[in-house]
Coordinates of C-alpha atoms and ligand atoms in Angstrom, one line a residue:
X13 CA 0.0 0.0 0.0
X14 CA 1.4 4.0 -0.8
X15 CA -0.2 5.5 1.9
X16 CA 0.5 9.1 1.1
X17 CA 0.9 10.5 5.4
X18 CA 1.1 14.1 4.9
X19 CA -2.3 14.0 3.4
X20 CA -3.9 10.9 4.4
X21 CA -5.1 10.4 0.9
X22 CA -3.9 7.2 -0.8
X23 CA -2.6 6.4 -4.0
X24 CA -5.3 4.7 -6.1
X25 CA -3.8 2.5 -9.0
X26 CA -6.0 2.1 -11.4
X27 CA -5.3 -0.7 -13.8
X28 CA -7.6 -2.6 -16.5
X29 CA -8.1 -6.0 -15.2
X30 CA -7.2 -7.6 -18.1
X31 CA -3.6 -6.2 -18.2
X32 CA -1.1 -8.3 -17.4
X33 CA -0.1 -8.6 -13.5
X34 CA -3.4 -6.5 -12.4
X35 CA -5.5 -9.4 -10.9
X36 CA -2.4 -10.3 -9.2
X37 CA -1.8 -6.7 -7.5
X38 CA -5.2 -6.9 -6.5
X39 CA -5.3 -10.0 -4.8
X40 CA -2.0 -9.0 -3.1
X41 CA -3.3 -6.1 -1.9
X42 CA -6.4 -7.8 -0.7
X43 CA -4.2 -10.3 1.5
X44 CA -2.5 -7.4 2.8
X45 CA -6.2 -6.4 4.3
X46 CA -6.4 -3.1 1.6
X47 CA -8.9 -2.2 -0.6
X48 CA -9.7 -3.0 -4.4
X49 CA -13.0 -1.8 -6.3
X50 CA -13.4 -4.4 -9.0
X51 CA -16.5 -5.1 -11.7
X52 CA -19.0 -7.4 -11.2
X53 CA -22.3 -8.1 -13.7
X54 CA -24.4 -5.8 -11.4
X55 CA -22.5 -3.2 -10.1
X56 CA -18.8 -2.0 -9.0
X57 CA -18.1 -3.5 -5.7
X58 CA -15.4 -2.2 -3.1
X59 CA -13.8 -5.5 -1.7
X60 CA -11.8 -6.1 1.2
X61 CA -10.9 -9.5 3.4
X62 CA -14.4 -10.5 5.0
X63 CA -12.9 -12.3 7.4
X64 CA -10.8 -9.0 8.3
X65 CA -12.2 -7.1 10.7
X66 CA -10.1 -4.4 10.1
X67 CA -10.8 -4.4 6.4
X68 CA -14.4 -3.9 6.8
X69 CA -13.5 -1.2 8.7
X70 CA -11.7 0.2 5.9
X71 CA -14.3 0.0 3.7
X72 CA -16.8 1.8 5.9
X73 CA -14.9 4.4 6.7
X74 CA -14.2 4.8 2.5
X75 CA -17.4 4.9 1.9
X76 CA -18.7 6.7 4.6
X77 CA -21.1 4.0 5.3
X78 CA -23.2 3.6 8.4
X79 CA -21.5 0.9 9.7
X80 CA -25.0 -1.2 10.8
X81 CA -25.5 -1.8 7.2
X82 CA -24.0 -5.2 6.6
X83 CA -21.6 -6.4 3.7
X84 CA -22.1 -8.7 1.0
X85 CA -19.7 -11.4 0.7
X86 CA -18.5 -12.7 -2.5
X87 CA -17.1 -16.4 -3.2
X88 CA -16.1 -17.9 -6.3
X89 CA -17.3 -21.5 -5.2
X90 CA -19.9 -22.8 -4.0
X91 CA -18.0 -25.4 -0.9
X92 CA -17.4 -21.6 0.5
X93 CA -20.7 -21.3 1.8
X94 CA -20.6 -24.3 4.2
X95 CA -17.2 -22.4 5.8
X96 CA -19.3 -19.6 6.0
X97 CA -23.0 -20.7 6.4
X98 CA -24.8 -22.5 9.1
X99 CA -28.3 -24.8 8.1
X100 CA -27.8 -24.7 4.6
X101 CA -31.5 -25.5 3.1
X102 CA -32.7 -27.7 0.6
X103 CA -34.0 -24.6 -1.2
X104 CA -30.9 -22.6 -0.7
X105 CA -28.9 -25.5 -2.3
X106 CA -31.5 -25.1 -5.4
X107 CA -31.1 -21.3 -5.6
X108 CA -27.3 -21.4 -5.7
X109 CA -27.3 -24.2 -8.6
X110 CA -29.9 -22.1 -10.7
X111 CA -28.6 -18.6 -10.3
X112 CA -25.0 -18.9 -9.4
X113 CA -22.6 -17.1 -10.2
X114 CA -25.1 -14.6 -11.1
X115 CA -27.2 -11.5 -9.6
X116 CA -28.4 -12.9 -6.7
X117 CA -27.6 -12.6 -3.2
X118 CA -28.3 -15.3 -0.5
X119 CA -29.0 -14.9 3.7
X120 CA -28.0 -17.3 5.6
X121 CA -27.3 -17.8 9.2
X122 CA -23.8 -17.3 10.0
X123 CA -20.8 -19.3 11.0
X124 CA -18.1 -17.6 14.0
X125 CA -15.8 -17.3 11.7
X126 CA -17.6 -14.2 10.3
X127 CA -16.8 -10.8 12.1
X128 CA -19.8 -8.9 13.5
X129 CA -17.9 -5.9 11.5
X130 CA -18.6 -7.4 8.2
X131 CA -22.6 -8.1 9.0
X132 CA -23.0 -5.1 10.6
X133 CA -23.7 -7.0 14.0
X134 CA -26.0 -9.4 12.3
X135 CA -25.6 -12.9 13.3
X136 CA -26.5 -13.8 9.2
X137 CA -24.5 -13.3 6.5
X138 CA -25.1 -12.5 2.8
X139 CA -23.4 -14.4 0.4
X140 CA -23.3 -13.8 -3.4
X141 CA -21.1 -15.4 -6.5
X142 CA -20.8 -13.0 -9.1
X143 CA -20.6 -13.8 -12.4
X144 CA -17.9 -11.5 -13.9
X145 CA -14.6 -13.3 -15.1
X146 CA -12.5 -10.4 -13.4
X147 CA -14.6 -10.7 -9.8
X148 CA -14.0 -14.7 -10.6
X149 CA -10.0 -14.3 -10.6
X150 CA -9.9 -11.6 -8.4
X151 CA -11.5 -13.6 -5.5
X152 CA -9.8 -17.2 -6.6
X153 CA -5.9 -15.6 -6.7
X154 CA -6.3 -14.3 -3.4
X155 CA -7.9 -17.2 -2.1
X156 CA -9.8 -15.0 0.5
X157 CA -13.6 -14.2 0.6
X158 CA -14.0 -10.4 -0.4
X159 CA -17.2 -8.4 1.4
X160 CA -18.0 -5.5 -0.8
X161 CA -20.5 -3.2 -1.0
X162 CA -21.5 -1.2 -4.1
X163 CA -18.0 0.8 -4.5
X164 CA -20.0 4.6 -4.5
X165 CA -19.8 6.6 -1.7
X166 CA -23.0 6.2 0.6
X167 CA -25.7 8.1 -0.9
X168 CA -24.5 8.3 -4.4
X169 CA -25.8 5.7 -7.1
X170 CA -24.1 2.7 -7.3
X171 CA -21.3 2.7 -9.9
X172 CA -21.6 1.3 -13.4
X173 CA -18.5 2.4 -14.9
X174 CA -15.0 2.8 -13.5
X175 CA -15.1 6.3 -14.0
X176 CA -17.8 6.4 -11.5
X177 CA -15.8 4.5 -8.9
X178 CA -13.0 7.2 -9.5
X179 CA -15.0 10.4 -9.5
X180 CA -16.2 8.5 -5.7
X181 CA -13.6 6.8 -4.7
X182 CA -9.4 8.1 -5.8
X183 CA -7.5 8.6 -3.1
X184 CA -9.4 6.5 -0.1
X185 CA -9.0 3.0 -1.6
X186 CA -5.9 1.1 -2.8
X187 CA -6.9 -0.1 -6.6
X188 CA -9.0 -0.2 -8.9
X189 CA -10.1 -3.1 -11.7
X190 CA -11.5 -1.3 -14.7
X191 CA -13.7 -3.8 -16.8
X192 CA -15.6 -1.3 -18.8
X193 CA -19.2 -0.9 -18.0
X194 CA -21.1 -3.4 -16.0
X195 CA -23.8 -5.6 -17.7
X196 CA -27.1 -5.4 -15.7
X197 CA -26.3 -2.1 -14.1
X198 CA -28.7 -2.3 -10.8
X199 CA -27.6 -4.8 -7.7
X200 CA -28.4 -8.0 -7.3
X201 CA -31.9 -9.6 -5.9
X202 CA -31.4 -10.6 -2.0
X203 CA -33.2 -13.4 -0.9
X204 CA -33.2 -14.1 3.1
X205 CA -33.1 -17.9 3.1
X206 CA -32.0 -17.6 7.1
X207 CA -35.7 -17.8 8.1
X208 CA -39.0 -20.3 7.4
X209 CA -40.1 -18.2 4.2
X210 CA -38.1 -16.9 1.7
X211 CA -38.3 -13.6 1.6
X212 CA -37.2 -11.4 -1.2
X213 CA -35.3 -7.8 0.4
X214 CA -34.3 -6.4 -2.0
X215 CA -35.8 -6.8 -5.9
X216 CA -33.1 -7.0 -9.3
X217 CA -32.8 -9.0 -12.1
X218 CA -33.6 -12.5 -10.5
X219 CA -37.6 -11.6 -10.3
X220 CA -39.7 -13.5 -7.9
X221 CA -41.2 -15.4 -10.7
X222 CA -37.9 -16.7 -11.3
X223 CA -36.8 -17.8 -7.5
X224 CA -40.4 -19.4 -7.5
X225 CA -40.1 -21.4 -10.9
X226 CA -37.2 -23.1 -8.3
X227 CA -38.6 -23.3 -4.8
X228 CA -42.0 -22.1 -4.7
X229 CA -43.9 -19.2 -2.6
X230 CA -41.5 -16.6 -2.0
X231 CA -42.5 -13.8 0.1
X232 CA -41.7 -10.0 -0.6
X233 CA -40.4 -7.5 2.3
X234 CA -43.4 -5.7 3.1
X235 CA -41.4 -2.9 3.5
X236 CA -40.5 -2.6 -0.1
X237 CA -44.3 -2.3 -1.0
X238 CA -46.0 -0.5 2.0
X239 CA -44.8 3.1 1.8
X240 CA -45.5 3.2 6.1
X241 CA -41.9 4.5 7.6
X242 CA -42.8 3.0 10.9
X243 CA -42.3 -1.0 8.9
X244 CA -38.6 -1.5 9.1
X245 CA -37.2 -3.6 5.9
X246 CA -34.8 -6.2 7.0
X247 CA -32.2 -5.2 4.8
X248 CA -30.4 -2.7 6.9
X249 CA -29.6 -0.8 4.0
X250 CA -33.1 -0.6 2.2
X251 CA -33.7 2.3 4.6
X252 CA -31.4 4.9 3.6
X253 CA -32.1 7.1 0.9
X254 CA -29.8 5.9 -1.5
X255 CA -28.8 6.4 -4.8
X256 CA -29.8 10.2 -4.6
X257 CA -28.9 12.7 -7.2
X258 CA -28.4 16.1 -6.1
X259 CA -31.2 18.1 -8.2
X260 CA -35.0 17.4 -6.9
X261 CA -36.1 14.0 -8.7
X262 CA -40.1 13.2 -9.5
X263 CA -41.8 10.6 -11.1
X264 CA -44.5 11.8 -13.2
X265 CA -47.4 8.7 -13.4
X266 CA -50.7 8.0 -14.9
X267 CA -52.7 6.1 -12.8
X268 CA -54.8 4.4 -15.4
X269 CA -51.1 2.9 -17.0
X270 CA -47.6 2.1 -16.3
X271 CA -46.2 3.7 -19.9
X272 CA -46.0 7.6 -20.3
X273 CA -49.5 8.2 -21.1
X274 CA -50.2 11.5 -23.2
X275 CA -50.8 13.2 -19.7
X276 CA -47.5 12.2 -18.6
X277 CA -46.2 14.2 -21.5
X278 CA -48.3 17.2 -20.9
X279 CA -47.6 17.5 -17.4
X280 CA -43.7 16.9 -17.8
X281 CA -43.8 19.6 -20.4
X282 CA -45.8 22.0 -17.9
X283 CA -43.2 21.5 -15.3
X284 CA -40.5 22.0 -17.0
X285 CA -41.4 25.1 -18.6
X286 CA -42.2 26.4 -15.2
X287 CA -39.1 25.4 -13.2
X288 CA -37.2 26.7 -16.2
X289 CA -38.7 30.3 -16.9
X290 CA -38.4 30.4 -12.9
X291 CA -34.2 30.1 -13.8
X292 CA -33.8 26.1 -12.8
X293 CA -31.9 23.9 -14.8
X294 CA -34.2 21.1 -15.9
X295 CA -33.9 17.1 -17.4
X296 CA -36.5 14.7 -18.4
X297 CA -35.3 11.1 -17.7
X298 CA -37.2 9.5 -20.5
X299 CA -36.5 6.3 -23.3
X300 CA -35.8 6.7 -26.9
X301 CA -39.7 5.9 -27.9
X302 CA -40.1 8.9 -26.1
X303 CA -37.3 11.6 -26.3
X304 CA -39.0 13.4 -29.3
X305 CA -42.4 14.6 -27.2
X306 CA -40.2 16.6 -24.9
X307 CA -39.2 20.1 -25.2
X308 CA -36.2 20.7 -22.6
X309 CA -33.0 21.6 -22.8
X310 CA -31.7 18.0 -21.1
X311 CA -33.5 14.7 -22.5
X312 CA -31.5 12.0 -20.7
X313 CA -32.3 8.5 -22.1
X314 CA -32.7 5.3 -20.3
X315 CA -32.5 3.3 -23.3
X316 CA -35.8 1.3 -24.6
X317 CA -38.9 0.9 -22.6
X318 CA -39.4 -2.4 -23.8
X319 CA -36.4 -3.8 -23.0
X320 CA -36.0 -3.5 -19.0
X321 CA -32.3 -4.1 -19.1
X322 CA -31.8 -1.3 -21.0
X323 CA -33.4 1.0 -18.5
X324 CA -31.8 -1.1 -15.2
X325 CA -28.3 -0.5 -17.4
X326 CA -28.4 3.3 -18.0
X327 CA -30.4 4.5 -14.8
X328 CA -27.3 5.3 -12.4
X329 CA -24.6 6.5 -15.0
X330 CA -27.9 9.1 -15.7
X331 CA -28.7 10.1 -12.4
X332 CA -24.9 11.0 -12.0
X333 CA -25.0 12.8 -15.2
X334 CA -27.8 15.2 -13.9
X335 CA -25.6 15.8 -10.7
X336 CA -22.9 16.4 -13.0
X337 CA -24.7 18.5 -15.5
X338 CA -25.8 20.4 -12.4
X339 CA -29.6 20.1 -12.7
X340 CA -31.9 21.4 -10.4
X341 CA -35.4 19.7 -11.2
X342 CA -35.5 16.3 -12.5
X343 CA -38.5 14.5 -14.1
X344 CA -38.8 10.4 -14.9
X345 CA -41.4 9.5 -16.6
X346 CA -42.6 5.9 -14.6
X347 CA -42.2 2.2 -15.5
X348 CA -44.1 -1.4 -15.8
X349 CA -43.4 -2.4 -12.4
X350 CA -43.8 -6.0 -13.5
X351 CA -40.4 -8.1 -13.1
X352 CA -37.3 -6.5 -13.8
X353 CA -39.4 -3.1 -13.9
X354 CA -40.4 -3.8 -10.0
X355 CA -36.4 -3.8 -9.7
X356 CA -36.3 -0.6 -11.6
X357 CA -38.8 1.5 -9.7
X358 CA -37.7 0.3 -6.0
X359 CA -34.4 2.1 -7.6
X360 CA -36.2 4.9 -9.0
X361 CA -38.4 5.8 -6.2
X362 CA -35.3 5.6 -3.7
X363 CA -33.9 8.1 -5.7
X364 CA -37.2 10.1 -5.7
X365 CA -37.6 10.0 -2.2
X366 CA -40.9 8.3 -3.0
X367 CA -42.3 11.9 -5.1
X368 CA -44.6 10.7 -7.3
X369 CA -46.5 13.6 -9.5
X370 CA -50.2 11.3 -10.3
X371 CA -52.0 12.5 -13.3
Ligands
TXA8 O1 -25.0 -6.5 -6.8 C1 -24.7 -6.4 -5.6 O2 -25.2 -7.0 -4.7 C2 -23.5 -5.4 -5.4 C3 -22.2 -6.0 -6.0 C4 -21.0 -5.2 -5.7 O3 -22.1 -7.3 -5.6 N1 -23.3 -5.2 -4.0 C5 -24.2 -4.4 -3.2 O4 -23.8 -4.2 -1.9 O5 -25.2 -3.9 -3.7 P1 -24.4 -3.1 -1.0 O6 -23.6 -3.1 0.2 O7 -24.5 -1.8 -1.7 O8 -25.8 -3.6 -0.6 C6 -25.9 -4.7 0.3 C7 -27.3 -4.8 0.8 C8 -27.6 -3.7 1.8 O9 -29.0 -3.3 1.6 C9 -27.5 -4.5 3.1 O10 -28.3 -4.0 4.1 C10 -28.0 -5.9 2.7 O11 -27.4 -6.1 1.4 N2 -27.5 -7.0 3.6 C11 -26.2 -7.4 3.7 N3 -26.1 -8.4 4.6 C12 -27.4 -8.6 5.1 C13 -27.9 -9.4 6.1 N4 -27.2 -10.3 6.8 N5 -29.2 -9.4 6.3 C14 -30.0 -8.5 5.6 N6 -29.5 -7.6 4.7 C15 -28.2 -7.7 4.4
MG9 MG1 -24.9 0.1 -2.3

């Protein structure tokens, strides 16, 4: 590690992960109990030693992250969950050979072996294989399980690109693996196997229908869908506003449907006419059937309504580029929030702070 002293800031290498020697850096660092942001098929994740107290210390205090929200931790094999894992199910065992490696995360109750600092004093633990080759050589060369969160600072979206772990992250972690930007683009489903239902926590790109085409009735948080503050959801971390840009952000809906309906149009346009004669810088977060409708100065596409993955893929990288732009009023139109698109809301309506605009 080049820990810089005079300034406390460290010096970030940032290496692609295919150049030759850079997984290896990265695992060494990793054994050494620093800090490496790598890619993964969801998001960038900030990894450290889980079994390092110390480490996920480090990675709080980079992130800024209140450190009751627990860490995700990521194995290349499957054997690692039974040094990790107590009362491994039936159904868990199903899960893991359907979806892994792959976007989902699994709850489990934990062994000793991992710290309270990694589960944020939670006697479970979340355990995910991703499925991205560099996240896959990273973890196996440094034969260590790696906790990582999303590798933004808390608050900010979660990153899709490298770039966005840079503009976050330089100087308060050790490395980072650039691998180009990230295939799904929204984090992976969590699924609390730990207790007698499954619950879905957190929705992504493993949908309920999916999990239950494998085990059966799966229950969802009713946190996630009962807007009452007083309901805690179970995943610490599903109560912070996260992923907030800096500018106001409202969804504008139709009740009578889930696509932009002609009064979603009108009433965009009204708004941003009015927040922009009153001297506000204004964006429509819209999809390319769409873009043409709107009159405003910033038409930010999330790709093609009927293709969710487009949406889930573009949604962060735009809600950085309204902070960046400097926007002061942001309006999204709303989406299906049928599979994926439940995924895609919960995100959006985080980031909203729940303002819906109904028309
Ligand atoms: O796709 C992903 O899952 C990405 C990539 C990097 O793998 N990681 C990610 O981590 O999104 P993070 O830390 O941003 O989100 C982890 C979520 C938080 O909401 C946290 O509260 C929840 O998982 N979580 C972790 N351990 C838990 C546990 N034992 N019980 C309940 N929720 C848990
Ligand atoms: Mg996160």
């Amino acid at each position: 590690m080049t820990n810089d002293k005079c300034t406390n800031k460290i010096n970030t290498i940032i290496k692609a992960y295919s150049e030759e020697g850079a997984i290896e850096t990265a695992a060494k660092i990793l054994q050494d109990g620093g800090l490496v942001a790598f890619p993964t098929e969801t998001v960038y994740g900030l990894g450290g030693n889980a079994l390092n107290p110390e480490a996920s210390a480090k990675i709080y205090a980079a992130k800024g992250r209140p450190s009751d929200n627990p860490l995700i931790v990521h194995i290349a094999d499957t054997s690692a969950v039974y040094e990790l894992a107590e009362d491994v199910s039936e159904k868990a065992v199903y899960l893991m050979e359907a979806f892994w490696p792959g976007p989902l995360t699994i709850i489990f109750n934990k062994k000793e072996v991992v710290p309270y600092e990694t589960t944020g004093g939670l006697s479970t633990v979340a355990i995910r294989m991703p499925s991205h080759d560099a996240a896959l050589k990273m973890i196996r060369e440094s034969g260590l399980y790696i906790a990582a969160p999303s590798a933004n600072l808390s608050g900010r979206p979660s990153p899709t690109l490298a770039e966005h772990v840079i503009e976050d992250l330089n100087g308060r972690i050790d490395m980072i693996l650039d691998g180009g930007p990230v295939g799904i683009g929204i984090e992976s489903t969590i699924v609390d196997m730990s207790t007698e239902t499954p619950t879905i926590l957190r929705p992504g790109y493993i949908t309920k229908n999916m999990l239950e085409n494998i085990i059966g009735h799966v229950e969802i948080d009713k946190a996630l869908t009962c807007p009452d503050p007083s309901i805690r959801p179970k995943a610490p971390g599903m109560k912070y506003t996260h992923y907030a840009p800096k500018g106001s952000l409202a969804i504008v809906e139709d009740l009578n449907t889930p696509l932009a309906s002609q009064a979603v149009i009108d009433k965009i346009n009204n708004l941003v006419r009015e927040k922009t004669a009153e001297g506000f810088k204004v964006a429509v977060l819209t999809t390319k059937d769409n873009s043409e409708k709107y009159k405003c100065d910033n038409i930010l596409l999330l790709g093609e309504k009927a293709e969710g993955t487009t949406v889930a893929s573009h949604l962060y990288a735009k809600l950085r580029e309204c902070d960046a732009l400097g926007i002061d009023f942001i309006y999204s139109e709303s989406f299906n929030r049928d599979e994926l698109g439940g995924a895609i809301m919960n995100r959006l309506l985080k980031a909203a702070g729940h303002c819906v605009i109904t028309v």
